[in-house]
Amino acid sequence: MQREKWGSKIGFILAAAGSAIGLGNIWKFPYIAGANGGAAFVFLYLISIILIGVPVLFAEILIGRTTNRNPVGAFKKLSNGSPFWTSIGGLGVLAGFLILSYYAVVAGWAVGYVVEAARGVFYDFPTPDAAGRHFNALIGNVYWIVGYFALFMAITMAFVLFGVQKGIEKGSKIMMPILFILLIVLVVRGLTLDGASEGMRFLWNPDWSKVTGQTILLALGQAFFTLSLGMGAMLTYGSYMSKKDNIPISGLEIVALDTAIAILAGIAIFTAVFATGQSPNAGPGLIFHTLPVVFTKMPGGYIFSILFFILLTIAAVTSAISLLEVITAYFVDEKGWHRKKAVMIFGGITFLLGLPSALSYNVMADFRIFGLNFFDFIDFISANILLPVGGLFISIFVAYFWGFDKAIPNLKQGAENLFDKNHWLESYWKVFLKFFAPVLILIVLLSSIGII
Ligand code: TRP
């Protein structure tokens, strides 16, 4: 059977941007930027993208496109069957599994909040505290949290079931433009509110006094997470690419879209938060405690609240699709399974694995592993350990084992003109992948496990 591939270049870019643009952009980026010095954080974040985001992104897409395989098959092929490198690919598949299991729980909240918004219940909870209590009551309800988690998993599985072109690509081509339009609508609404400028000042006023070593680590970690790096999602999407496609240009387009969406989300959120007199320092509660109140206080808020949670849901779906696709590609490529069987079985197992994460907010709230509830534990293991470990070994593999002698000619395929005209590009990629990326990722990893 012939392996699937993208139907068009834009299909790949939208699918990969869909993977990158997720809860991390709409939820996490605005509040960590807000809490860590505004423009000062945005600046550090952009530097981090250049230092580690772009070089590792090119490396992942390249490994995929060169081998036309899932992460396990790709490492196996390029390392001539080395068990160590093959297991690095396996770590990626495992990380995909773990991340999807709790990411889909949070994504379920977004789906549930589309319904809450449409029911108009935000008007019953006029303060962030009251809205927060309502939120806690919802996630404390086993049926609510598990129900929307299951619904979200079913939606994700439906897209992956239809395959690369008819499911993932087609879905991305429909959902991503909707996401862009919704966000633009919300940005315009935010900017035209009375008092919006205060939100802009909050986001753009660089407060360097808030910048510490910890801030730099946060910026590096966010740059890495937001581009879906370290577990082979971009590798797998790259594996459906044609040799005629231009990896650096496509990669930079993905980065530009991802960064633009994160910044626009920050603008949409903080203009509205300040214009309605709310406090921005709500941390992770920003979206589910503060924003519902913000919507009740702004003209047209009912409609905008529905649009916002649809936006959040779409961002999460296109990311979750890429996570499930990594697992699916592994069983299709390596075990010769039918796509349908892989999606049904591993979608199902991911749901079972996610159940204790969903129950962490209610019946299993007291269950602790190393002092963390199940949800936080899985989040910590996957995002703080497996992703940096994966990213570290991906850089080391390309720079030191596979080697630039072999990697560069492959990277140049489809991008000959670009490299002819921009000699610095080759040096940039080599130097940053060889030195900056591994060292900085290692520092992030050591700090997240508390060694430094
Ligand atoms: N990039 C996604 C976001 O910003 C989250 C994410 C991290 C991810 N790693 C991933 C998504 C791997 C898909 C695959 O929300």
mmCIF file of C-alpha atoms in Angstrom, residues 3-390:
data_model
loop_
_atom_site.group_PDB
_atom_site.id
_atom_site.type_symbol
_atom_site.label_atom_id
_atom_site.label_comp_id
_atom_site.label_asym_id
_atom_site.label_seq_id
_atom_site.Cartn_x
_atom_site.Cartn_y
_atom_site.Cartn_z
ATOM 1 C CA ARG A 3 2.039 5.767 2.033
ATOM 2 C CA GLU A 4 -0.158 8.819 2.285
ATOM 3 C CA LYS A 5 1.049 12.351 1.525
ATOM 4 C CA TRP A 6 -0.216 15.938 1.612
ATOM 5 C CA GLY A 7 -2.265 17.060 -1.349
ATOM 6 C CA SER A 8 -0.727 20.544 -1.360
ATOM 7 C CA LYS A 9 1.970 22.664 0.205
ATOM 8 C CA ILE A 10 -0.563 24.912 1.905
ATOM 9 C CA GLY A 11 -2.231 21.790 3.299
ATOM 10 C CA PHE A 12 0.971 20.892 5.117
ATOM 11 C CA ILE A 13 1.527 24.436 6.363
ATOM 12 C CA LEU A 14 -2.001 24.762 7.731
ATOM 13 C CA ALA A 15 -1.889 21.327 9.357
ATOM 14 C CA ALA A 16 1.485 22.023 10.976
ATOM 15 C CA ALA A 17 0.404 25.505 12.043
ATOM 16 C CA GLY A 18 -2.711 23.830 13.442
ATOM 17 C CA SER A 19 -0.516 21.560 15.522
ATOM 18 C CA ALA A 20 1.571 24.465 16.753
ATOM 19 C CA ILE A 21 -1.332 26.819 17.462
ATOM 20 C CA GLY A 22 -3.125 25.428 20.465
ATOM 21 C CA LEU A 23 -4.005 26.012 24.089
ATOM 22 C CA GLY A 24 -0.393 27.137 24.495
ATOM 23 C CA ASN A 25 -1.001 30.165 22.257
ATOM 24 C CA ILE A 26 -4.445 31.249 23.332
ATOM 25 C CA TRP A 27 -4.287 30.337 26.994
ATOM 26 C CA LYS A 28 -0.702 30.096 28.212
ATOM 27 C CA PHE A 29 1.151 32.704 26.171
ATOM 28 C CA PRO A 30 -1.057 35.678 27.131
ATOM 29 C CA TYR A 31 -0.894 35.039 30.850
ATOM 30 C CA ILE A 32 2.796 34.248 31.073
ATOM 31 C CA ALA A 33 3.627 37.253 28.901
ATOM 32 C CA GLY A 34 1.376 39.414 31.071
ATOM 33 C CA ALA A 35 2.902 38.163 34.316
ATOM 34 C CA ASN A 36 6.526 38.302 33.154
ATOM 35 C CA GLY A 37 7.173 41.796 31.974
ATOM 36 C CA GLY A 38 4.976 42.108 28.854
ATOM 37 C CA ALA A 39 7.071 43.183 25.875
ATOM 38 C CA ALA A 40 10.223 42.154 27.733
ATOM 39 C CA PHE A 41 8.919 38.579 27.794
ATOM 40 C CA VAL A 42 7.770 38.768 24.160
ATOM 41 C CA PHE A 43 11.300 39.837 23.246
ATOM 42 C CA LEU A 44 12.894 36.902 25.119
ATOM 43 C CA TYR A 45 10.371 34.569 23.573
ATOM 44 C CA LEU A 46 11.239 35.730 20.047
ATOM 45 C CA ILE A 47 14.941 35.233 20.788
ATOM 46 C CA SER A 48 14.171 31.722 22.064
ATOM 47 C CA ILE A 49 12.293 30.950 18.862
ATOM 48 C CA ILE A 50 15.395 31.904 16.864
ATOM 49 C CA LEU A 51 17.825 30.107 19.193
ATOM 50 C CA ILE A 52 16.067 26.785 19.577
ATOM 51 C CA GLY A 53 12.592 26.836 17.986
ATOM 52 C CA VAL A 54 13.522 27.299 14.348
ATOM 53 C CA PRO A 55 16.617 25.031 14.241
ATOM 54 C CA VAL A 56 14.824 22.117 15.946
ATOM 55 C CA LEU A 57 11.710 22.624 13.825
ATOM 56 C CA PHE A 58 13.798 22.369 10.625
ATOM 57 C CA ALA A 59 15.509 19.256 12.044
ATOM 58 C CA GLU A 60 12.235 17.505 12.869
ATOM 59 C CA ILE A 61 10.585 18.245 9.534
ATOM 60 C CA LEU A 62 13.764 17.174 7.760
ATOM 61 C CA ILE A 63 14.039 13.809 9.536
ATOM 62 C CA GLY A 64 10.422 13.113 8.624
ATOM 63 C CA ARG A 65 10.676 14.170 5.021
ATOM 64 C CA THR A 66 13.932 12.299 4.429
ATOM 65 C CA THR A 67 12.628 8.989 5.780
ATOM 66 C CA ASN A 68 8.881 9.180 5.092
ATOM 67 C CA ARG A 69 8.314 7.467 8.412
ATOM 68 C CA ASN A 70 6.840 7.944 11.885
ATOM 69 C CA PRO A 71 9.352 8.876 14.641
ATOM 70 C CA VAL A 72 10.298 5.267 15.460
ATOM 71 C CA GLY A 73 10.732 4.202 11.844
ATOM 72 C CA ALA A 74 12.531 7.431 11.004
ATOM 73 C CA PHE A 75 15.192 7.057 13.700
ATOM 74 C CA LYS A 76 15.542 3.372 12.950
ATOM 75 C CA LYS A 77 16.160 4.076 9.275
ATOM 76 C CA LEU A 78 18.639 6.930 9.714
ATOM 77 C CA SER A 79 20.603 5.175 12.482
ATOM 78 C CA ASN A 80 20.671 1.830 10.631
ATOM 79 C CA GLY A 81 18.607 0.137 13.282
ATOM 80 C CA SER A 82 20.357 1.378 16.402
ATOM 81 C CA PRO A 83 18.200 0.327 19.385
ATOM 82 C CA PHE A 84 19.114 3.496 21.287
ATOM 83 C CA TRP A 85 18.002 5.917 18.573
ATOM 84 C CA THR A 86 14.962 3.815 17.733
ATOM 85 C CA SER A 87 13.882 4.098 21.346
ATOM 86 C CA ILE A 88 14.243 7.891 21.161
ATOM 87 C CA GLY A 89 11.566 7.724 18.472
ATOM 88 C CA GLY A 90 9.550 5.491 20.791
ATOM 89 C CA LEU A 91 9.819 8.104 23.525
ATOM 90 C CA GLY A 92 8.159 10.547 21.132
ATOM 91 C CA VAL A 93 5.232 8.235 20.499
ATOM 92 C CA LEU A 94 4.873 7.703 24.245
ATOM 93 C CA ALA A 95 4.963 11.468 24.865
ATOM 94 C CA GLY A 96 2.261 11.976 22.233
ATOM 95 C CA PHE A 97 0.094 9.521 24.050
ATOM 96 C CA LEU A 98 0.590 11.099 27.467
ATOM 97 C CA ILE A 99 0.151 14.687 26.255
ATOM 98 C CA LEU A 100 -3.016 13.878 24.340
ATOM 99 C CA SER A 101 -4.506 12.162 27.400
ATOM 100 C CA TYR A 102 -4.597 15.365 29.476
ATOM 101 C CA TYR A 103 -4.597 17.957 26.691
ATOM 102 C CA ALA A 104 -7.947 16.517 25.592
ATOM 103 C CA VAL A 105 -9.310 16.924 29.134
ATOM 104 C CA VAL A 106 -8.598 20.678 29.082
ATOM 105 C CA ALA A 107 -9.815 20.886 25.498
ATOM 106 C CA GLY A 108 -13.049 19.319 26.756
ATOM 107 C CA TRP A 109 -13.466 22.331 29.085
ATOM 108 C CA ALA A 110 -13.252 24.590 26.032
ATOM 109 C CA VAL A 111 -16.013 22.577 24.316
ATOM 110 C CA GLY A 112 -18.080 22.689 27.497
ATOM 111 C CA TYR A 113 -17.630 26.452 27.682
ATOM 112 C CA VAL A 114 -18.980 26.919 24.155
ATOM 113 C CA VAL A 115 -22.169 25.449 25.591
ATOM 114 C CA GLU A 116 -21.977 27.515 28.803
ATOM 115 C CA ALA A 117 -21.494 30.670 26.713
ATOM 116 C CA ALA A 118 -24.397 29.817 24.449
ATOM 117 C CA ARG A 119 -26.643 29.174 27.463
ATOM 118 C CA GLY A 120 -25.778 32.652 28.696
ATOM 119 C CA VAL A 121 -24.878 31.417 32.189
ATOM 120 C CA PHE A 122 -21.915 33.792 32.512
ATOM 121 C CA TYR A 123 -24.410 36.521 33.414
ATOM 122 C CA ASP A 124 -25.233 34.627 36.622
ATOM 123 C CA PHE A 125 -21.647 34.929 37.898
ATOM 124 C CA PRO A 126 -20.686 38.595 37.991
ATOM 125 C CA THR A 127 -17.240 38.355 39.627
ATOM 126 C CA PRO A 128 -14.159 36.268 38.747
ATOM 127 C CA ASP A 129 -14.515 34.538 42.126
ATOM 128 C CA ALA A 130 -18.088 33.547 41.404
ATOM 129 C CA ALA A 131 -17.177 32.520 37.844
ATOM 130 C CA GLY A 132 -14.276 30.521 39.297
ATOM 131 C CA ARG A 133 -16.622 28.731 41.705
ATOM 132 C CA HIS A 134 -18.923 27.882 38.804
ATOM 133 C CA PHE A 135 -15.922 26.541 36.889
ATOM 134 C CA ASN A 136 -14.814 24.446 39.871
ATOM 135 C CA ALA A 137 -18.328 23.062 40.224
ATOM 136 C CA LEU A 138 -18.302 22.040 36.560
ATOM 137 C CA ILE A 139 -14.926 20.301 36.626
ATOM 138 C CA GLY A 140 -15.898 18.806 39.975
ATOM 139 C CA ASN A 141 -18.754 17.078 38.198
ATOM 140 C CA VAL A 142 -17.555 13.710 36.890
ATOM 141 C CA TYR A 143 -20.221 13.543 34.170
ATOM 142 C CA TRP A 144 -19.462 17.024 32.871
ATOM 143 C CA ILE A 145 -15.707 16.647 32.735
ATOM 144 C CA VAL A 146 -15.642 13.070 31.395
ATOM 145 C CA GLY A 147 -18.478 13.745 28.958
ATOM 146 C CA TYR A 148 -16.795 16.676 27.241
ATOM 147 C CA PHE A 149 -13.436 14.903 27.328
ATOM 148 C CA ALA A 150 -15.027 11.935 25.516
ATOM 149 C CA LEU A 151 -16.733 14.257 23.032
ATOM 150 C CA PHE A 152 -13.451 16.015 22.276
ATOM 151 C CA MET A 153 -11.623 12.689 21.793
ATOM 152 C CA ALA A 154 -14.363 11.529 19.423
ATOM 153 C CA ILE A 155 -14.023 14.713 17.328
ATOM 154 C CA THR A 156 -10.234 14.309 17.175
ATOM 155 C CA MET A 157 -10.484 10.626 16.244
ATOM 156 C CA ALA A 158 -12.985 11.411 13.478
ATOM 157 C CA PHE A 159 -10.491 13.675 11.695
ATOM 158 C CA VAL A 160 -7.560 11.264 12.013
ATOM 159 C CA LEU A 161 -9.740 8.354 10.905
ATOM 160 C CA PHE A 162 -10.266 9.933 7.478
ATOM 161 C CA GLY A 163 -6.541 10.021 6.819
ATOM 162 C CA VAL A 164 -3.896 12.555 5.939
ATOM 163 C CA GLN A 165 -5.549 14.237 2.971
ATOM 164 C CA LYS A 166 -9.240 13.697 3.567
ATOM 165 C CA GLY A 167 -9.157 14.122 7.334
ATOM 166 C CA ILE A 168 -6.217 16.145 8.635
ATOM 167 C CA GLU A 169 -5.536 18.300 5.594
ATOM 168 C CA LYS A 170 -9.147 18.984 4.713
ATOM 169 C CA GLY A 171 -9.999 19.668 8.349
ATOM 170 C CA SER A 172 -7.087 22.088 8.702
ATOM 171 C CA LYS A 173 -8.015 23.891 5.508
ATOM 172 C CA ILE A 174 -11.476 24.538 6.913
ATOM 173 C CA MET A 175 -10.685 25.081 10.581
ATOM 174 C CA MET A 176 -7.557 27.236 10.360
ATOM 175 C CA PRO A 177 -9.134 30.036 8.268
ATOM 176 C CA ILE A 178 -12.082 30.039 10.680
ATOM 177 C CA LEU A 179 -9.627 30.332 13.568
ATOM 178 C CA PHE A 180 -7.857 33.288 11.922
ATOM 179 C CA ILE A 181 -11.145 35.066 11.224
ATOM 180 C CA LEU A 182 -12.507 34.505 14.732
ATOM 181 C CA LEU A 183 -9.327 35.846 16.251
ATOM 182 C CA ILE A 184 -9.327 38.935 14.020
ATOM 183 C CA VAL A 185 -12.946 39.600 15.000
ATOM 184 C CA LEU A 186 -12.028 39.318 18.688
ATOM 185 C CA VAL A 187 -8.957 41.536 18.281
ATOM 186 C CA VAL A 188 -11.023 44.230 16.550
ATOM 187 C CA ARG A 189 -13.662 43.984 19.299
ATOM 188 C CA GLY A 190 -10.973 44.283 21.960
ATOM 189 C CA LEU A 191 -9.200 47.227 20.348
ATOM 190 C CA THR A 192 -12.423 49.184 19.839
ATOM 191 C CA LEU A 193 -13.498 48.955 23.483
ATOM 192 C CA ASP A 194 -13.172 52.093 25.623
ATOM 193 C CA GLY A 195 -10.045 51.694 27.687
ATOM 194 C CA ALA A 196 -8.406 49.168 25.363
ATOM 195 C CA SER A 197 -5.186 51.163 25.358
ATOM 196 C CA GLU A 198 -4.540 50.206 28.962
ATOM 197 C CA GLY A 199 -4.445 46.551 27.944
ATOM 198 C CA MET A 200 -2.077 47.366 25.109
ATOM 199 C CA ARG A 201 0.155 49.192 27.535
ATOM 200 C CA PHE A 202 0.123 46.195 29.887
ATOM 201 C CA LEU A 203 1.138 43.861 27.089
ATOM 202 C CA TRP A 204 3.649 46.122 25.368
ATOM 203 C CA ASN A 205 5.242 48.072 28.171
ATOM 204 C CA PRO A 206 8.509 46.193 28.737
ATOM 205 C CA ASP A 207 9.004 45.667 32.447
ATOM 206 C CA TRP A 208 12.584 44.446 32.650
ATOM 207 C CA SER A 209 12.447 44.328 36.434
ATOM 208 C CA LYS A 210 10.273 41.210 36.135
ATOM 209 C CA VAL A 211 12.887 39.397 34.063
ATOM 210 C CA THR A 212 14.916 36.812 35.986
ATOM 211 C CA GLY A 213 16.722 33.607 35.063
ATOM 212 C CA GLN A 214 13.388 31.883 35.589
ATOM 213 C CA THR A 215 11.742 34.144 32.989
ATOM 214 C CA ILE A 216 14.333 33.184 30.415
ATOM 215 C CA LEU A 217 13.695 29.502 31.105
ATOM 216 C CA LEU A 218 9.947 30.087 30.753
ATOM 217 C CA ALA A 219 10.485 31.813 27.409
ATOM 218 C CA LEU A 220 12.689 28.957 26.157
ATOM 219 C CA GLY A 221 10.187 26.335 27.324
ATOM 220 C CA GLN A 222 7.269 28.180 25.761
ATOM 221 C CA ALA A 223 9.105 28.557 22.423
ATOM 222 C CA PHE A 224 9.648 24.832 22.405
ATOM 223 C CA PHE A 225 6.154 23.790 23.512
ATOM 224 C CA THR A 226 4.298 26.175 21.244
ATOM 225 C CA LEU A 227 5.968 24.762 18.124
ATOM 226 C CA SER A 228 4.960 21.198 19.132
ATOM 227 C CA LEU A 229 8.607 20.155 19.216
ATOM 228 C CA GLY A 230 10.347 17.261 20.922
ATOM 229 C CA MET A 231 8.019 14.338 20.292
ATOM 230 C CA GLY A 232 7.926 13.919 16.551
ATOM 231 C CA ALA A 233 4.655 15.659 15.670
ATOM 232 C CA MET A 234 6.420 17.934 13.187
ATOM 233 C CA LEU A 235 8.533 14.965 12.119
ATOM 234 C CA THR A 236 5.422 12.927 11.330
ATOM 235 C CA TYR A 237 3.777 15.816 9.447
ATOM 236 C CA GLY A 238 7.066 16.341 7.583
ATOM 237 C CA SER A 239 7.003 12.683 6.562
ATOM 238 C CA TYR A 240 3.965 13.338 4.336
ATOM 239 C CA MET A 241 5.777 16.156 2.523
ATOM 240 C CA SER A 242 7.187 16.107 -0.992
ATOM 241 C CA LYS A 243 10.911 16.384 -1.694
ATOM 242 C CA LYS A 244 10.076 19.378 -3.851
ATOM 243 C CA ASP A 245 8.811 21.380 -0.898
ATOM 244 C CA ASN A 246 10.937 23.995 0.752
ATOM 245 C CA ILE A 247 11.530 23.111 4.416
ATOM 246 C CA PRO A 248 13.019 26.417 5.639
ATOM 247 C CA ILE A 249 10.349 28.549 3.991
ATOM 248 C CA SER A 250 7.492 26.309 5.154
ATOM 249 C CA GLY A 251 9.017 26.156 8.627
ATOM 250 C CA LEU A 252 9.311 29.925 8.854
ATOM 251 C CA GLU A 253 5.714 30.323 7.705
ATOM 252 C CA ILE A 254 4.596 27.967 10.481
ATOM 253 C CA VAL A 255 6.632 29.913 13.051
ATOM 254 C CA ALA A 256 5.271 33.246 11.796
ATOM 255 C CA LEU A 257 1.667 32.042 12.008
ATOM 256 C CA ASP A 258 2.177 30.540 15.458
ATOM 257 C CA THR A 259 3.815 33.668 16.858
ATOM 258 C CA ALA A 260 1.300 36.008 15.267
ATOM 259 C CA ILE A 261 -1.611 34.055 16.733
ATOM 260 C CA ALA A 262 -0.092 34.061 20.230
ATOM 261 C CA ILE A 263 0.426 37.834 20.122
ATOM 262 C CA LEU A 264 -3.026 38.498 18.657
ATOM 263 C CA ALA A 265 -4.577 36.334 21.377
ATOM 264 C CA GLY A 266 -2.730 38.426 23.951
ATOM 265 C CA ILE A 267 -4.117 41.616 22.387
ATOM 266 C CA ALA A 268 -7.687 40.285 22.187
ATOM 267 C CA ILE A 269 -7.614 39.140 25.804
ATOM 268 C CA PHE A 270 -5.860 42.024 27.560
ATOM 269 C CA THR A 271 -7.669 44.848 25.776
ATOM 270 C CA ALA A 272 -10.956 43.272 26.887
ATOM 271 C CA VAL A 273 -9.739 42.482 30.409
ATOM 272 C CA PHE A 274 -8.572 46.060 31.060
ATOM 273 C CA ALA A 275 -11.469 47.749 29.276
ATOM 274 C CA THR A 276 -13.897 45.928 31.579
ATOM 275 C CA GLY A 277 -11.886 46.775 34.669
ATOM 276 C CA GLN A 278 -10.764 43.259 35.526
ATOM 277 C CA SER A 279 -7.417 42.247 36.961
ATOM 278 C CA PRO A 280 -4.977 40.626 34.531
ATOM 279 C CA ASN A 281 -3.020 38.644 37.092
ATOM 280 C CA ALA A 282 -5.291 35.650 37.059
ATOM 281 C CA GLY A 283 -2.691 33.072 35.975
ATOM 282 C CA PRO A 284 -4.186 29.924 34.517
ATOM 283 C CA GLY A 285 -7.624 31.050 35.708
ATOM 284 C CA LEU A 286 -7.521 33.886 33.188
ATOM 285 C CA ILE A 287 -9.652 32.063 30.658
ATOM 286 C CA PHE A 288 -12.172 30.235 32.810
ATOM 287 C CA HIS A 289 -12.514 32.658 35.741
ATOM 288 C CA THR A 290 -11.819 36.136 34.397
ATOM 289 C CA LEU A 291 -12.910 36.035 30.768
ATOM 290 C CA PRO A 292 -16.493 34.900 31.412
ATOM 291 C CA VAL A 293 -16.914 38.039 33.560
ATOM 292 C CA VAL A 294 -15.185 40.198 30.949
ATOM 293 C CA PHE A 295 -17.700 39.033 28.339
ATOM 294 C CA THR A 296 -20.691 39.946 30.474
ATOM 295 C CA LYS A 297 -19.356 43.468 30.802
ATOM 296 C CA MET A 298 -18.672 44.242 27.164
ATOM 297 C CA PRO A 299 -21.069 45.213 24.391
ATOM 298 C CA GLY A 300 -21.934 42.148 22.309
ATOM 299 C CA GLY A 301 -20.240 39.988 24.923
ATOM 300 C CA TYR A 302 -22.734 37.157 24.539
ATOM 301 C CA ILE A 303 -21.778 36.567 20.904
ATOM 302 C CA PHE A 304 -18.078 37.207 21.490
ATOM 303 C CA SER A 305 -17.979 34.704 24.332
ATOM 304 C CA ILE A 306 -19.325 31.969 22.064
ATOM 305 C CA LEU A 307 -16.844 32.902 19.333
ATOM 306 C CA PHE A 308 -13.971 32.899 21.795
ATOM 307 C CA PHE A 309 -14.614 29.398 23.087
ATOM 308 C CA ILE A 310 -15.141 28.101 19.550
ATOM 309 C CA LEU A 311 -11.732 29.601 18.739
ATOM 310 C CA LEU A 312 -10.190 27.845 21.724
ATOM 311 C CA THR A 313 -11.822 24.550 20.733
ATOM 312 C CA ILE A 314 -10.574 24.743 17.136
ATOM 313 C CA ALA A 315 -7.051 25.552 18.304
ATOM 314 C CA ALA A 316 -7.132 22.508 20.575
ATOM 315 C CA VAL A 317 -8.638 20.129 17.983
ATOM 316 C CA THR A 318 -5.993 20.790 15.338
ATOM 317 C CA SER A 319 -3.247 20.238 17.950
ATOM 318 C CA ALA A 320 -4.823 17.061 19.287
ATOM 319 C CA ILE A 321 -5.125 15.700 15.741
ATOM 320 C CA SER A 322 -1.352 15.910 15.324
ATOM 321 C CA LEU A 323 -0.773 14.123 18.623
ATOM 322 C CA LEU A 324 -3.059 11.257 17.652
ATOM 323 C CA GLU A 325 -1.507 11.141 14.178
ATOM 324 C CA VAL A 326 1.944 10.412 15.633
ATOM 325 C CA ILE A 327 0.606 7.340 17.434
ATOM 326 C CA THR A 328 -1.462 6.294 14.420
ATOM 327 C CA ALA A 329 1.456 6.681 11.982
ATOM 328 C CA TYR A 330 3.568 4.444 14.201
ATOM 329 C CA PHE A 331 1.077 1.572 14.131
ATOM 330 C CA VAL A 332 0.322 2.042 10.433
ATOM 331 C CA ASP A 333 3.989 2.231 9.306
ATOM 332 C CA GLU A 334 5.631 -0.184 11.703
ATOM 333 C CA LYS A 335 2.932 -2.702 12.493
ATOM 334 C CA GLY A 336 1.064 -2.576 9.198
ATOM 335 C CA TRP A 337 -2.254 -1.826 10.890
ATOM 336 C CA HIS A 338 -5.147 -0.226 9.113
ATOM 337 C CA ARG A 339 -5.517 3.430 10.029
ATOM 338 C CA LYS A 340 -9.037 2.795 11.273
ATOM 339 C CA LYS A 341 -7.936 0.108 13.693
ATOM 340 C CA ALA A 342 -5.030 2.190 15.005
ATOM 341 C CA VAL A 343 -7.239 5.232 15.576
ATOM 342 C CA MET A 344 -10.032 3.312 17.297
ATOM 343 C CA ILE A 345 -7.757 1.293 19.568
ATOM 344 C CA PHE A 346 -5.309 4.035 20.511
ATOM 345 C CA GLY A 347 -7.929 6.776 20.652
ATOM 346 C CA GLY A 348 -9.710 4.465 23.102
ATOM 347 C CA ILE A 349 -6.602 3.743 25.149
ATOM 348 C CA THR A 350 -5.765 7.452 25.290
ATOM 349 C CA PHE A 351 -9.250 8.060 26.647
ATOM 350 C CA LEU A 352 -8.741 5.444 29.368
ATOM 351 C CA LEU A 353 -5.366 6.921 30.247
ATOM 352 C CA GLY A 354 -6.930 10.392 30.415
ATOM 353 C CA LEU A 355 -9.681 9.287 32.807
ATOM 354 C CA PRO A 356 -7.560 9.610 35.970
ATOM 355 C CA SER A 357 -6.520 13.076 34.735
ATOM 356 C CA ALA A 358 -10.176 14.066 34.387
ATOM 357 C CA LEU A 359 -10.912 12.542 37.795
ATOM 358 C CA SER A 360 -8.054 14.560 39.345
ATOM 359 C CA TYR A 361 -10.506 17.448 39.638
ATOM 360 C CA ASN A 362 -13.108 15.480 41.537
ATOM 361 C CA VAL A 363 -13.112 11.924 42.919
ATOM 362 C CA MET A 364 -9.339 11.463 42.640
ATOM 363 C CA ALA A 365 -8.410 14.912 43.931
ATOM 364 C CA ASP A 366 -6.558 13.457 46.908
ATOM 365 C CA PHE A 367 -4.595 10.922 44.915
ATOM 366 C CA ARG A 368 -0.959 12.072 44.797
ATOM 367 C CA ILE A 369 2.191 10.969 42.985
ATOM 368 C CA PHE A 370 5.295 12.837 44.182
ATOM 369 C CA GLY A 371 2.944 15.388 45.693
ATOM 370 C CA LEU A 372 1.173 16.031 42.389
ATOM 371 C CA ASN A 373 -2.304 14.987 41.332
ATOM 372 C CA PHE A 374 -2.481 12.605 38.374
ATOM 373 C CA PHE A 375 -3.149 15.363 35.837
ATOM 374 C CA ASP A 376 -0.226 17.508 36.981
ATOM 375 C CA PHE A 377 2.019 14.469 37.202
ATOM 376 C CA ILE A 378 1.398 13.413 33.585
ATOM 377 C CA ASP A 379 1.733 17.033 32.471
ATOM 378 C CA PHE A 380 5.057 17.303 34.284
ATOM 379 C CA ILE A 381 6.480 14.031 32.946
ATOM 380 C CA SER A 382 5.522 14.726 29.359
ATOM 381 C CA ALA A 383 5.898 18.479 28.898
ATOM 382 C CA ASN A 384 8.784 19.082 31.310
ATOM 383 C CA ILE A 385 10.762 15.884 30.826
ATOM 384 C CA LEU A 386 9.898 13.877 27.709
ATOM 385 C CA LEU A 387 9.648 16.880 25.352
ATOM 386 C CA PRO A 388 13.007 18.443 26.294
ATOM 387 C CA VAL A 389 14.678 15.006 26.313
ATOM 388 C CA GLY A 390 13.242 14.375 22.851
#
